[in-house]
mmCIF file of N, CA, C and O in Angstrom:
data_model
loop_
_atom_site.group_PDB
_atom_site.id
_atom_site.type_symbol
_atom_site.label_atom_id
_atom_site.label_comp_id
_atom_site.label_asym_id
_atom_site.label_seq_id
_atom_site.Cartn_x
_atom_site.Cartn_y
_atom_site.Cartn_z
ATOM 1 N N MET A 1296 109.570 -253.370 -22.230
ATOM 2 C CA MET A 1296 108.671 -252.709 -23.114
ATOM 3 C C MET A 1296 107.430 -252.238 -22.403
ATOM 4 O O MET A 1296 106.776 -253.060 -21.749
ATOM 5 N N GLU A 1297 107.110 -251.027 -22.502
ATOM 6 C CA GLU A 1297 105.934 -250.480 -21.782
ATOM 7 C C GLU A 1297 104.739 -250.341 -22.738
ATOM 8 O O GLU A 1297 103.610 -250.271 -22.227
ATOM 9 N N ASP A 1298 104.941 -250.381 -24.022
ATOM 10 C CA ASP A 1298 103.878 -250.220 -24.971
ATOM 11 C C ASP A 1298 103.022 -251.506 -25.074
ATOM 12 O O ASP A 1298 103.574 -252.558 -25.483
ATOM 13 N N PRO A 1299 101.741 -251.460 -24.741
ATOM 14 C CA PRO A 1299 100.931 -252.738 -24.788
ATOM 15 C C PRO A 1299 100.848 -253.298 -26.144
ATOM 16 O O PRO A 1299 100.834 -254.513 -26.328
ATOM 17 N N PHE A 1300 100.779 -252.467 -27.201
ATOM 18 C CA PHE A 1300 100.721 -252.924 -28.559
ATOM 19 C C PHE A 1300 101.965 -253.747 -28.877
ATOM 20 O O PHE A 1300 101.880 -254.867 -29.387
ATOM 21 N N ALA A 1301 103.138 -253.230 -28.546
ATOM 22 C CA ALA A 1301 104.352 -253.876 -28.801
ATOM 23 C C ALA A 1301 104.473 -255.205 -27.982
ATOM 24 O O ALA A 1301 104.953 -256.225 -28.494
ATOM 25 N N GLN A 1302 104.012 -255.148 -26.759
ATOM 26 C CA GLN A 1302 104.052 -256.358 -25.924
ATOM 27 C C GLN A 1302 103.176 -257.491 -26.467
ATOM 28 O O GLN A 1302 103.602 -258.648 -26.543
ATOM 29 N N ALA A 1303 102.061 -257.099 -27.010
ATOM 30 C CA ALA A 1303 101.104 -258.122 -27.565
ATOM 31 C C ALA A 1303 101.725 -258.703 -28.799
ATOM 32 O O ALA A 1303 101.666 -259.937 -29.031
ATOM 33 N N LEU A 1304 102.345 -257.873 -29.653
ATOM 34 C CA LEU A 1304 102.919 -258.342 -30.862
ATOM 35 C C LEU A 1304 104.099 -259.253 -30.641
ATOM 36 O O LEU A 1304 104.159 -260.352 -31.191
ATOM 37 N N VAL A 1305 104.987 -258.916 -29.640
ATOM 38 C CA VAL A 1305 106.102 -259.763 -29.295
ATOM 39 C C VAL A 1305 105.614 -261.082 -28.688
ATOM 40 O O VAL A 1305 106.154 -262.147 -28.962
ATOM 41 N N ALA A 1306 104.611 -261.045 -27.851
ATOM 42 C CA ALA A 1306 104.073 -262.196 -27.220
ATOM 43 C C ALA A 1306 103.557 -263.230 -28.271
ATOM 44 O O ALA A 1306 103.779 -264.376 -28.183
ATOM 45 N N LYS A 1307 102.893 -262.696 -29.284
ATOM 46 C CA LYS A 1307 102.289 -263.530 -30.315
ATOM 47 C C LYS A 1307 103.416 -264.129 -31.220
ATOM 48 O O LYS A 1307 103.267 -265.227 -31.774
ATOM 49 N N ALA A 1308 104.521 -263.403 -31.385
ATOM 50 C CA ALA A 1308 105.599 -263.812 -32.266
ATOM 51 C C ALA A 1308 106.555 -264.803 -31.595
ATOM 52 O O ALA A 1308 107.355 -265.409 -32.242
ATOM 53 N N ALA A 1309 106.462 -264.923 -30.290
ATOM 54 C CA ALA A 1309 107.384 -265.797 -29.559
ATOM 55 C C ALA A 1309 107.370 -267.227 -30.110
ATOM 56 O O ALA A 1309 106.302 -267.772 -30.260
ATOM 57 N N GLY A 1310 108.502 -267.728 -30.352
ATOM 58 C CA GLY A 1310 108.657 -269.078 -30.838
ATOM 59 C C GLY A 1310 108.352 -269.249 -32.329
ATOM 60 O O GLY A 1310 108.489 -270.347 -32.878
ATOM 61 N N MET A 1311 107.930 -268.210 -32.995
ATOM 62 C CA MET A 1311 107.588 -268.297 -34.401
ATOM 63 C C MET A 1311 108.799 -268.496 -35.306
ATOM 64 O O MET A 1311 108.749 -269.302 -36.260
ATOM 65 N N ALA A 1312 109.964 -267.994 -34.956
ATOM 66 C CA ALA A 1312 111.115 -268.072 -35.862
ATOM 67 C C ALA A 1312 111.555 -269.512 -36.135
ATOM 68 O O ALA A 1312 112.011 -269.779 -37.238
ATOM 69 N N SER A 1313 111.383 -270.338 -35.154
ATOM 70 C CA SER A 1313 111.794 -271.727 -35.361
ATOM 71 C C SER A 1313 110.912 -272.477 -36.307
ATOM 72 O O SER A 1313 111.317 -273.540 -36.807
ATOM 73 N N ARG A 1314 109.711 -272.018 -36.559
ATOM 74 C CA ARG A 1314 108.796 -272.664 -37.470
ATOM 75 C C ARG A 1314 108.798 -272.220 -38.855
ATOM 76 O O ARG A 1314 108.255 -272.783 -39.752
ATOM 77 N N VAL A 1315 109.538 -271.143 -39.109
ATOM 78 C CA VAL A 1315 109.472 -270.533 -40.461
ATOM 79 C C VAL A 1315 110.424 -271.358 -41.379
ATOM 80 O O VAL A 1315 111.594 -271.531 -41.092
ATOM 81 N N SER A 1316 109.902 -271.824 -42.513
ATOM 82 C CA SER A 1316 110.723 -272.561 -43.466
ATOM 83 C C SER A 1316 111.077 -271.667 -44.619
ATOM 84 O O SER A 1316 112.244 -271.440 -44.885
ATOM 85 N N GLU A 1317 110.078 -271.154 -45.296
ATOM 86 C CA GLU A 1317 110.377 -270.277 -46.443
ATOM 87 C C GLU A 1317 109.362 -269.103 -46.474
ATOM 88 O O GLU A 1317 108.308 -269.267 -47.142
ATOM 89 N N PRO A 1318 109.708 -268.020 -45.858
ATOM 90 C CA PRO A 1318 108.783 -266.934 -45.866
ATOM 91 C C PRO A 1318 108.693 -266.314 -47.232
ATOM 92 O O PRO A 1318 109.632 -266.389 -48.002
ATOM 93 N N LYS A 1319 107.541 -265.718 -47.523
ATOM 94 C CA LYS A 1319 107.377 -265.120 -48.871
ATOM 95 C C LYS A 1319 106.767 -263.654 -48.556
ATOM 96 O O LYS A 1319 105.865 -263.500 -47.759
ATOM 97 N N ALA A 1320 107.290 -262.716 -49.272
ATOM 98 C CA ALA A 1320 106.793 -261.306 -49.174
ATOM 99 C C ALA A 1320 106.420 -260.784 -50.538
ATOM 100 O O ALA A 1320 107.074 -261.067 -51.510
ATOM 101 N N PHE A 1321 105.330 -260.001 -50.516
ATOM 102 C CA PHE A 1321 104.862 -259.453 -51.779
ATOM 103 C C PHE A 1321 104.559 -257.968 -51.561
ATOM 104 O O PHE A 1321 103.955 -257.610 -50.613
ATOM 105 N N TYR A 1322 105.018 -257.075 -52.598
ATOM 106 C CA TYR A 1322 104.609 -255.724 -52.538
ATOM 107 C C TYR A 1322 103.549 -255.461 -53.563
ATOM 108 O O TYR A 1322 103.764 -255.812 -54.702
ATOM 109 N N ASN A 1323 102.459 -254.912 -53.185
ATOM 110 C CA ASN A 1323 101.326 -254.585 -54.146
ATOM 111 C C ASN A 1323 101.468 -253.086 -54.388
ATOM 112 O O ASN A 1323 101.186 -252.279 -53.582
ATOM 113 N N ILE A 1324 101.940 -252.780 -55.621
ATOM 114 C CA ILE A 1324 102.172 -251.368 -55.972
ATOM 115 C C ILE A 1324 100.859 -250.562 -56.038
ATOM 116 O O ILE A 1324 100.844 -249.396 -55.604
ATOM 117 N N ASP A 1325 99.805 -251.187 -56.451
ATOM 118 C CA ASP A 1325 98.493 -250.481 -56.563
ATOM 119 C C ASP A 1325 97.964 -250.150 -55.171
ATOM 120 O O ASP A 1325 97.380 -249.107 -54.944
ATOM 121 N N GLY A 1326 98.063 -251.097 -54.251
ATOM 122 C CA GLY A 1326 97.612 -250.897 -52.953
ATOM 123 C C GLY A 1326 98.600 -250.323 -51.941
ATOM 124 O O GLY A 1326 98.257 -250.031 -50.821
ATOM 125 N N ASP A 1327 99.867 -250.170 -52.439
ATOM 126 C CA ASP A 1327 100.950 -249.669 -51.592
ATOM 127 C C ASP A 1327 101.010 -250.418 -50.261
ATOM 128 O O ASP A 1327 100.986 -249.816 -49.173
ATOM 129 N N CYS A 1328 101.073 -251.761 -50.360
ATOM 130 C CA CYS A 1328 101.093 -252.557 -49.134
ATOM 131 C C CYS A 1328 102.079 -253.740 -49.353
ATOM 132 O O CYS A 1328 102.347 -254.138 -50.468
ATOM 133 N N ILE A 1329 102.570 -254.239 -48.245
ATOM 134 C CA ILE A 1329 103.432 -255.401 -48.232
ATOM 135 C C ILE A 1329 102.691 -256.530 -47.452
ATOM 136 O O ILE A 1329 102.169 -256.291 -46.367
ATOM 137 N N GLU A 1330 102.644 -257.667 -48.050
ATOM 138 C CA GLU A 1330 102.045 -258.835 -47.440
ATOM 139 C C GLU A 1330 103.130 -259.885 -47.280
ATOM 140 O O GLU A 1330 103.818 -260.197 -48.248
ATOM 141 N N VAL A 1331 103.307 -260.399 -46.038
ATOM 142 C CA VAL A 1331 104.318 -261.391 -45.780
ATOM 143 C C VAL A 1331 103.586 -262.634 -45.208
ATOM 144 O O VAL A 1331 102.782 -262.569 -44.308
ATOM 145 N N PHE A 1332 103.968 -263.798 -45.800
ATOM 146 C CA PHE A 1332 103.533 -265.084 -45.302
ATOM 147 C C PHE A 1332 104.695 -265.866 -44.790
ATOM 148 O O PHE A 1332 105.693 -266.071 -45.498
ATOM 149 N N LEU A 1333 104.563 -266.302 -43.523
ATOM 150 C CA LEU A 1333 105.670 -267.058 -42.933
ATOM 151 C C LEU A 1333 105.418 -268.577 -42.825
ATOM 152 O O LEU A 1333 106.328 -269.356 -42.458
ATOM 153 N N SER A 1334 104.199 -268.937 -43.131
ATOM 154 C CA SER A 1334 103.755 -270.308 -42.973
ATOM 155 C C SER A 1334 102.587 -270.588 -43.895
ATOM 156 O O SER A 1334 101.953 -269.689 -44.314
ATOM 157 N N ALA A 1335 102.397 -271.876 -44.258
ATOM 158 C CA ALA A 1335 101.259 -272.229 -45.048
ATOM 159 C C ALA A 1335 100.020 -272.576 -44.201
ATOM 160 O O ALA A 1335 99.045 -273.015 -44.740
ATOM 161 N N ASP A 1336 100.105 -272.345 -42.892
ATOM 162 C CA ASP A 1336 98.945 -272.581 -42.042
ATOM 163 C C ASP A 1336 97.768 -271.809 -42.460
ATOM 164 O O ASP A 1336 97.821 -270.693 -42.990
ATOM 165 N N SER A 1337 96.564 -272.351 -42.198
ATOM 166 C CA SER A 1337 95.379 -271.512 -42.416
ATOM 167 C C SER A 1337 95.394 -270.453 -41.328
ATOM 168 O O SER A 1337 95.927 -270.717 -40.247
ATOM 169 N N TYR A 1338 94.836 -269.309 -41.611
ATOM 170 C CA TYR A 1338 94.943 -268.234 -40.638
ATOM 171 C C TYR A 1338 93.683 -267.356 -40.587
ATOM 172 O O TYR A 1338 92.846 -267.480 -41.477
ATOM 173 N N ARG A 1339 93.628 -266.564 -39.583
ATOM 174 C CA ARG A 1339 92.585 -265.550 -39.453
ATOM 175 C C ARG A 1339 93.274 -264.191 -39.278
ATOM 176 O O ARG A 1339 94.456 -264.143 -38.764
ATOM 177 N N ALA A 1340 92.724 -263.111 -39.764
ATOM 178 C CA ALA A 1340 93.306 -261.825 -39.724
ATOM 179 C C ALA A 1340 92.902 -261.097 -38.460
ATOM 180 O O ALA A 1340 91.753 -261.135 -38.079
ATOM 181 N N GLU A 1341 93.888 -260.363 -37.833
ATOM 182 C CA GLU A 1341 93.619 -259.528 -36.709
ATOM 183 C C GLU A 1341 94.153 -258.162 -37.027
ATOM 184 O O GLU A 1341 95.356 -257.986 -37.134
ATOM 185 N N ARG A 1342 93.239 -257.250 -37.186
ATOM 186 C CA ARG A 1342 93.683 -255.849 -37.450
ATOM 187 C C ARG A 1342 94.132 -255.188 -36.182
ATOM 188 O O ARG A 1342 93.398 -255.026 -35.252
ATOM 189 N N LEU A 1343 95.404 -254.777 -36.190
ATOM 190 C CA LEU A 1343 96.042 -254.130 -34.993
ATOM 191 C C LEU A 1343 95.913 -252.605 -35.073
ATOM 192 O O LEU A 1343 95.904 -251.936 -34.061
ATOM 193 N N SER A 1344 95.950 -252.102 -36.290
ATOM 194 C CA SER A 1344 95.816 -250.628 -36.484
ATOM 195 C C SER A 1344 95.375 -250.396 -37.928
ATOM 196 O O SER A 1344 95.146 -251.320 -38.656
ATOM 197 N N ASP A 1345 95.298 -249.112 -38.317
ATOM 198 C CA ASP A 1345 94.877 -248.759 -39.687
ATOM 199 C C ASP A 1345 96.001 -249.244 -40.660
ATOM 200 O O ASP A 1345 95.706 -249.390 -41.826
ATOM 201 N N LEU A 1346 97.203 -249.420 -40.152
ATOM 202 C CA LEU A 1346 98.305 -249.767 -41.018
ATOM 203 C C LEU A 1346 98.706 -251.240 -40.926
ATOM 204 O O LEU A 1346 99.413 -251.690 -41.853
ATOM 205 N N LEU A 1347 98.411 -251.923 -39.853
ATOM 206 C CA LEU A 1347 98.997 -253.286 -39.647
ATOM 207 C C LEU A 1347 97.897 -254.312 -39.303
ATOM 208 O O LEU A 1347 97.123 -254.097 -38.425
ATOM 209 N N THR A 1348 97.930 -255.398 -40.064
ATOM 210 C CA THR A 1348 97.086 -256.540 -39.801
ATOM 211 C C THR A 1348 98.045 -257.791 -39.661
ATOM 212 O O THR A 1348 98.968 -257.906 -40.460
ATOM 213 N N ILE A 1349 97.761 -258.577 -38.617
ATOM 214 C CA ILE A 1349 98.612 -259.789 -38.508
ATOM 215 C C ILE A 1349 97.760 -260.967 -38.884
ATOM 216 O O ILE A 1349 96.508 -260.939 -38.694
ATOM 217 N N TYR A 1350 98.372 -262.038 -39.409
ATOM 218 C CA TYR A 1350 97.709 -263.273 -39.703
ATOM 219 C C TYR A 1350 98.084 -264.241 -38.665
ATOM 220 O O TYR A 1350 99.255 -264.547 -38.421
ATOM 221 N N VAL A 1351 97.050 -264.827 -37.949
ATOM 222 C CA VAL A 1351 97.313 -265.719 -36.845
ATOM 223 C C VAL A 1351 96.883 -267.125 -37.229
ATOM 224 O O VAL A 1351 95.731 -267.297 -37.703
ATOM 225 N N SER A 1352 97.727 -268.109 -37.008
ATOM 226 C CA SER A 1352 97.435 -269.542 -37.327
ATOM 227 C C SER A 1352 96.207 -269.969 -36.554
ATOM 228 O O SER A 1352 96.065 -269.749 -35.362
ATOM 229 N N ARG A 1353 95.276 -270.597 -37.243
ATOM 230 C CA ARG A 1353 94.116 -271.174 -36.594
ATOM 231 C C ARG A 1353 94.466 -272.367 -35.686
ATOM 232 O O ARG A 1353 93.800 -272.602 -34.747
ATOM 233 N N GLU A 1354 95.545 -273.066 -36.050
ATOM 234 C CA GLU A 1354 95.961 -274.234 -35.318
ATOM 235 C C GLU A 1354 96.780 -273.861 -34.037
ATOM 236 O O GLU A 1354 96.451 -274.344 -32.943
ATOM 237 N N SER A 1355 97.751 -273.033 -34.196
ATOM 238 C CA SER A 1355 98.718 -272.802 -33.074
ATOM 239 C C SER A 1355 98.521 -271.432 -32.397
ATOM 240 O O SER A 1355 99.055 -271.244 -31.308
ATOM 241 N N GLY A 1356 97.917 -270.475 -33.086
ATOM 242 C CA GLY A 1356 97.849 -269.135 -32.502
ATOM 243 C C GLY A 1356 99.033 -268.300 -32.716
ATOM 244 O O GLY A 1356 99.159 -267.117 -32.322
ATOM 245 N N ALA A 1357 100.088 -268.824 -33.464
ATOM 246 C CA ALA A 1357 101.316 -268.077 -33.763
ATOM 247 C C ALA A 1357 101.046 -267.147 -34.959
ATOM 248 O O ALA A 1357 100.183 -267.368 -35.758
ATOM 249 N N ILE A 1358 101.842 -266.082 -35.016
ATOM 250 C CA ILE A 1358 101.762 -265.210 -36.171
ATOM 251 C C ILE A 1358 102.347 -265.923 -37.385
ATOM 252 O O ILE A 1358 103.470 -266.379 -37.360
ATOM 253 N N VAL A 1359 101.589 -265.983 -38.466
ATOM 254 C CA VAL A 1359 102.034 -266.628 -39.686
ATOM 255 C C VAL A 1359 102.165 -265.650 -40.878
ATOM 256 O O VAL A 1359 102.495 -266.045 -41.979
ATOM 257 N N GLY A 1360 101.877 -264.341 -40.611
ATOM 258 C CA GLY A 1360 101.987 -263.350 -41.662
ATOM 259 C C GLY A 1360 101.565 -262.017 -41.204
ATOM 260 O O GLY A 1360 101.031 -261.862 -40.133
ATOM 261 N N ILE A 1361 101.835 -260.991 -42.092
ATOM 262 C CA ILE A 1361 101.383 -259.646 -41.819
ATOM 263 C C ILE A 1361 100.933 -258.970 -43.062
ATOM 264 O O ILE A 1361 101.303 -259.352 -44.148
ATOM 265 N N LEU A 1362 100.166 -257.920 -42.983
ATOM 266 C CA LEU A 1362 99.810 -257.006 -44.034
ATOM 267 C C LEU A 1362 100.130 -255.617 -43.519
ATOM 268 O O LEU A 1362 99.583 -255.173 -42.482
ATOM 269 N N MET A 1363 100.984 -254.883 -44.234
ATOM 270 C CA MET A 1363 101.343 -253.565 -43.804
ATOM 271 C C MET A 1363 100.884 -252.612 -44.888
ATOM 272 O O MET A 1363 101.287 -252.799 -46.064
ATOM 273 N N LYS A 1364 100.040 -251.616 -44.616
ATOM 274 C CA LYS A 1364 99.530 -250.684 -45.568
ATOM 275 C C LYS A 1364 100.309 -249.349 -45.596
ATOM 276 O O LYS A 1364 101.058 -249.075 -44.591
ATOM 277 N N ARG A 1365 100.151 -248.610 -46.594
ATOM 278 C CA ARG A 1365 100.767 -247.272 -46.759
ATOM 279 C C ARG A 1365 102.289 -247.262 -46.562
ATOM 280 O O ARG A 1365 102.840 -246.507 -45.795
ATOM 281 N N VAL A 1366 102.928 -248.191 -47.250
ATOM 282 C CA VAL A 1366 104.351 -248.393 -47.124
ATOM 283 C C VAL A 1366 105.153 -247.161 -47.474
ATOM 284 O O VAL A 1366 106.090 -246.791 -46.771
ATOM 285 N N LYS A 1367 104.863 -246.533 -48.604
ATOM 286 C CA LYS A 1367 105.636 -245.381 -49.048
ATOM 287 C C LYS A 1367 105.561 -244.237 -48.029
ATOM 288 O O LYS A 1367 106.560 -243.609 -47.724
ATOM 289 N N GLN A 1368 104.382 -243.987 -47.406
ATOM 290 C CA GLN A 1368 104.296 -242.970 -46.360
ATOM 291 C C GLN A 1368 105.046 -243.330 -45.136
ATOM 292 O O GLN A 1368 105.688 -242.508 -44.534
ATOM 293 N N PHE A 1369 104.997 -244.628 -44.783
ATOM 294 C CA PHE A 1369 105.754 -245.142 -43.593
ATOM 295 C C PHE A 1369 107.225 -244.834 -43.760
ATOM 296 O O PHE A 1369 107.958 -244.342 -42.877
ATOM 297 N N VAL A 1370 107.794 -245.221 -44.980
ATOM 298 C CA VAL A 1370 109.258 -245.030 -45.220
ATOM 299 C C VAL A 1370 109.554 -243.542 -45.239
ATOM 300 O O VAL A 1370 110.555 -243.101 -44.703
ATOM 301 N N LYS A 1371 108.735 -242.731 -45.869
ATOM 302 C CA LYS A 1371 108.938 -241.265 -45.954
ATOM 303 C C LYS A 1371 108.969 -240.671 -44.514
ATOM 304 O O LYS A 1371 109.872 -239.906 -44.148
ATOM 305 N N ASP A 1372 108.065 -241.082 -43.612
ATOM 306 C CA ASP A 1372 108.004 -240.586 -42.255
ATOM 307 C C ASP A 1372 109.268 -241.079 -41.502
ATOM 308 O O ASP A 1372 109.834 -240.327 -40.755
ATOM 309 N N LEU A 1373 109.605 -242.313 -41.708
ATOM 310 C CA LEU A 1373 110.750 -242.864 -41.040
ATOM 311 C C LEU A 1373 112.013 -242.155 -41.430
ATOM 312 O O LEU A 1373 112.822 -241.809 -40.561
ATOM 313 N N LEU A 1374 112.216 -241.850 -42.682
ATOM 314 C CA LEU A 1374 113.362 -241.151 -43.151
ATOM 315 C C LEU A 1374 113.410 -239.670 -42.649
ATOM 316 O O LEU A 1374 114.478 -239.095 -42.439
ATOM 317 N N ALA A 1375 112.249 -239.081 -42.467
ATOM 318 C CA ALA A 1375 112.177 -237.735 -41.946
ATOM 319 C C ALA A 1375 112.635 -237.691 -40.473
ATOM 320 O O ALA A 1375 113.295 -236.773 -40.012
ATOM 321 N N GLU A 1376 112.298 -238.724 -39.720
ATOM 322 C CA GLU A 1376 112.639 -238.875 -38.348
ATOM 323 C C GLU A 1376 114.070 -239.354 -38.105
ATOM 324 O O GLU A 1376 114.741 -238.968 -37.160
ATOM 325 N N SER A 1377 114.525 -240.194 -39.017
ATOM 326 C CA SER A 1377 115.822 -240.841 -38.939
ATOM 327 C C SER A 1377 116.505 -240.738 -40.292
ATOM 328 O O SER A 1377 116.514 -241.759 -41.053
ATOM 329 N N PRO A 1378 117.093 -239.621 -40.640
ATOM 330 C CA PRO A 1378 117.606 -239.408 -41.969
ATOM 331 C C PRO A 1378 118.711 -240.410 -42.481
ATOM 332 O O PRO A 1378 118.776 -240.701 -43.639
ATOM 333 N N GLY A 1379 119.412 -241.022 -41.535
ATOM 334 C CA GLY A 1379 120.416 -241.990 -41.957
ATOM 335 C C GLY A 1379 119.944 -243.397 -42.101
ATOM 336 O O GLY A 1379 120.698 -244.308 -42.349
ATOM 337 N N PHE A 1380 118.683 -243.630 -41.800
ATOM 338 C CA PHE A 1380 118.158 -245.002 -41.802
ATOM 339 C C PHE A 1380 118.167 -245.604 -43.207
ATOM 340 O O PHE A 1380 117.952 -244.907 -44.180
ATOM 341 N N ARG A 1381 118.578 -246.869 -43.238
ATOM 342 C CA ARG A 1381 118.646 -247.595 -44.557
ATOM 343 C C ARG A 1381 117.863 -248.875 -44.458
ATOM 344 O O ARG A 1381 117.794 -249.466 -43.452
ATOM 345 N N ILE A 1382 117.262 -249.240 -45.583
ATOM 346 C CA ILE A 1382 116.599 -250.495 -45.694
ATOM 347 C C ILE A 1382 117.380 -251.368 -46.699
ATOM 348 O O ILE A 1382 117.620 -250.927 -47.790
ATOM 349 N N GLU A 1383 117.713 -252.570 -46.282
ATOM 350 C CA GLU A 1383 118.432 -253.489 -47.169
ATOM 351 C C GLU A 1383 117.566 -254.714 -47.372
ATOM 352 O O GLU A 1383 117.077 -255.345 -46.459
ATOM 353 N N ILE A 1384 117.384 -255.063 -48.676
ATOM 354 C CA ILE A 1384 116.594 -256.186 -49.031
ATOM 355 C C ILE A 1384 117.549 -257.274 -49.612
ATOM 356 O O ILE A 1384 118.283 -256.974 -50.586
ATOM 357 N N ARG A 1385 117.490 -258.416 -49.026
ATOM 358 C CA ARG A 1385 118.378 -259.580 -49.481
ATOM 359 C C ARG A 1385 117.467 -260.684 -50.002
ATOM 360 O O ARG A 1385 116.397 -260.941 -49.442
ATOM 361 N N GLU A 1386 117.967 -261.358 -51.021
ATOM 362 C CA GLU A 1386 117.212 -262.502 -51.548
ATOM 363 C C GLU A 1386 117.872 -263.787 -51.158
ATOM 364 O O GLU A 1386 119.030 -263.829 -50.957
#
């Protein structure tokens, strides 16, 4: 990976999957954003861009959640660039 943004995100997420017990995701229709919580740890927010904020555990420094803004526009742009792309949501 050459993208510094992607490298930083992957580095912070390393080892996180083994700690996830029951992630929870919420879509806020009024704010057009998705918020995902992967842990009950207390966290601080780190804004990575206008669209993405990560929640970082105060204890371990691992990513424990995200906030993604402008979801509808993101999906619209993604489908314009990759017309066959599908999103599947499982419960």
